[in-house]
PDB file of C-alpha atoms in Angstrom:
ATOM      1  CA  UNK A  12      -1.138 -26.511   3.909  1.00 67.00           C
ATOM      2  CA  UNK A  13      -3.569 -24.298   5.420  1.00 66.00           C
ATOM      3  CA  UNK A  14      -3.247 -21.589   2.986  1.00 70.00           C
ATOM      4  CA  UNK A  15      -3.654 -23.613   0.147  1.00 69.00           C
ATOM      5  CA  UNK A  16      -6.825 -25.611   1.659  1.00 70.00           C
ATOM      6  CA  UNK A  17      -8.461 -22.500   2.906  1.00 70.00           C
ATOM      7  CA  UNK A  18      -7.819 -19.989   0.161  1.00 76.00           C
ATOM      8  CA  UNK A  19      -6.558 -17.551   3.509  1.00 78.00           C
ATOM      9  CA  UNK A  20      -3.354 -16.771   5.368  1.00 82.00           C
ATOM     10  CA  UNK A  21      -5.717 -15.854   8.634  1.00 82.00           C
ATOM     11  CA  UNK A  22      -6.144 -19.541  10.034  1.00 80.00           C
ATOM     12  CA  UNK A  23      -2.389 -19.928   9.609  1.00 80.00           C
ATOM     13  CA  UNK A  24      -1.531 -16.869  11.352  1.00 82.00           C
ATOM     14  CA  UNK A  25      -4.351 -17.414  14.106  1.00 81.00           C
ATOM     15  CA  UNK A  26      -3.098 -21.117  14.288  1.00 78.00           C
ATOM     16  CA  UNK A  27       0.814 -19.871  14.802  1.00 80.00           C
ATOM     17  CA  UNK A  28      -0.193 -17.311  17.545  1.00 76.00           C
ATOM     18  CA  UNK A  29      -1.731 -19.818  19.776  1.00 76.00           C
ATOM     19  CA  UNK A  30       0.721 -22.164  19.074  1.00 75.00           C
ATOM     20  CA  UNK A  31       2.957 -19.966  20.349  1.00 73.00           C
ATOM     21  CA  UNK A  32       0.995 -19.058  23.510  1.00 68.00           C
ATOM     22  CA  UNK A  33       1.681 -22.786  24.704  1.00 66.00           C
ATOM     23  CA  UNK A  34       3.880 -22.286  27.720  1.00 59.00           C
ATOM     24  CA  UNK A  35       5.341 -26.269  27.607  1.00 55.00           C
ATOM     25  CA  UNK A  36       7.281 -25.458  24.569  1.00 55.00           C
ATOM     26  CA  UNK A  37      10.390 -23.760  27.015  1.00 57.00           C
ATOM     27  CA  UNK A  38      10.394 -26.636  29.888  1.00 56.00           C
ATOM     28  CA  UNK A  39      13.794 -25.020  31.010  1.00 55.00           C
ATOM     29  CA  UNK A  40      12.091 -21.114  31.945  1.00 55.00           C
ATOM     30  CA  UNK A  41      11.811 -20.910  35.270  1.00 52.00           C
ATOM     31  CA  UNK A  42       9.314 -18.133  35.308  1.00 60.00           C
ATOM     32  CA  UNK A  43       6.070 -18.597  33.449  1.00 64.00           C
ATOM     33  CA  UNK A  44       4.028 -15.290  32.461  1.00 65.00           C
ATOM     34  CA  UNK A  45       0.345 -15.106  33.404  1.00 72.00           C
ATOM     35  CA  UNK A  46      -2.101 -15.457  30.853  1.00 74.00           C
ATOM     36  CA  UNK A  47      -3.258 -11.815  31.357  1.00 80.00           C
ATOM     37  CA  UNK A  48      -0.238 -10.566  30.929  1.00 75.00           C
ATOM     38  CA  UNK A  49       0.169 -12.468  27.663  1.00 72.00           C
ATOM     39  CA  UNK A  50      -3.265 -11.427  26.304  1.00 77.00           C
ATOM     40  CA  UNK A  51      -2.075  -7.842  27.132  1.00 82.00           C
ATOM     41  CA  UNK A  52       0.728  -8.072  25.426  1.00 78.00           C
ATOM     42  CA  UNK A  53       0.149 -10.207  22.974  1.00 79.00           C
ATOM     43  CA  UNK A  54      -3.492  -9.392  21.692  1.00 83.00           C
ATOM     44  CA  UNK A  55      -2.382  -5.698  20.234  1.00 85.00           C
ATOM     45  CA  UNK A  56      -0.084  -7.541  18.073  1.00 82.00           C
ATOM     46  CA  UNK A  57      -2.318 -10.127  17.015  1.00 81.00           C
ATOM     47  CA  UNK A  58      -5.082  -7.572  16.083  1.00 86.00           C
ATOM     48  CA  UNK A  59      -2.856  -5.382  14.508  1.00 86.00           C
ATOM     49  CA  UNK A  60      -0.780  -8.599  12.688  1.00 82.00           C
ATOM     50  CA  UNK A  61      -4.925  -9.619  10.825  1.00 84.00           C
ATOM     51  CA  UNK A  62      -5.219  -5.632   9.816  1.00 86.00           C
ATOM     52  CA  UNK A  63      -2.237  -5.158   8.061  1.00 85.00           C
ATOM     53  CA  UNK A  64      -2.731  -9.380   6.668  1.00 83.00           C
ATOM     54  CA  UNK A  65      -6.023  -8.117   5.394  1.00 85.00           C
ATOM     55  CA  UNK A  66      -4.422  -4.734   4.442  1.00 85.00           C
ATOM     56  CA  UNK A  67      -1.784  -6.433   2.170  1.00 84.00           C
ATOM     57  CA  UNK A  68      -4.568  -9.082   1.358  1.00 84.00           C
ATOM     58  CA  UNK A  69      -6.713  -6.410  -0.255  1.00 85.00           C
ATOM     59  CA  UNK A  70      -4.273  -4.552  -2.355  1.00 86.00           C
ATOM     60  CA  UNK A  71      -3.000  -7.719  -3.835  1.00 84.00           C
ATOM     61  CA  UNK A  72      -6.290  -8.708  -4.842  1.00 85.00           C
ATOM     62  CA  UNK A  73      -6.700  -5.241  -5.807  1.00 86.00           C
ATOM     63  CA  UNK A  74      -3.790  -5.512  -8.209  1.00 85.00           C
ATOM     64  CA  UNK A  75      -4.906  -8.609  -9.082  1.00 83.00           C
ATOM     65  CA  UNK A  76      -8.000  -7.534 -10.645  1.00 82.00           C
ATOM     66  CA  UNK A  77      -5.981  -4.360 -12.681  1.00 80.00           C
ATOM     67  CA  UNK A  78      -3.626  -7.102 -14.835  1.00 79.00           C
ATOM     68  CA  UNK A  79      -7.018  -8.966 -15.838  1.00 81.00           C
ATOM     69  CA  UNK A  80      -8.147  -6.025 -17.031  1.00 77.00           C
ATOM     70  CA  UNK A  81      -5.399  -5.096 -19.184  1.00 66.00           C
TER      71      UNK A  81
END
């Protein structure tokens, strides 16, 4: 729904990682992670996640814009 209202997969994907950053989703864990230890390991892969989104974003637009041409 958020793809089609925005026009962009980013909000989705920024929604979904902190969605998944909530620690309440697994009550039955009985240890918990600091949240510097999640930003450490989970901010790489969020930053590199939007490059390669805008990466792949790009050459489909890209590719796009060669079949109006022809």
């Amino acid at each position: 729904m958020v793809k089609i209202i925005s026009n962009s997969i980013h909000i989705g994907a920024i929604l979904h990682f902190l969605f998944d950053l909530q620690f309440g989703i697994y009550e039955n864990t009985s240890t918990h992670m600091s949240w510097s230890v999640v930003v450490l390991l989970f901010l790489p892969l969020a930053v590199i996640s939007i490059i390669l989104i805008k990466s792949l974003e790009a050459t489909v637009n890209a590719n796009q814009n060669l079949l109006m041409e022809v």
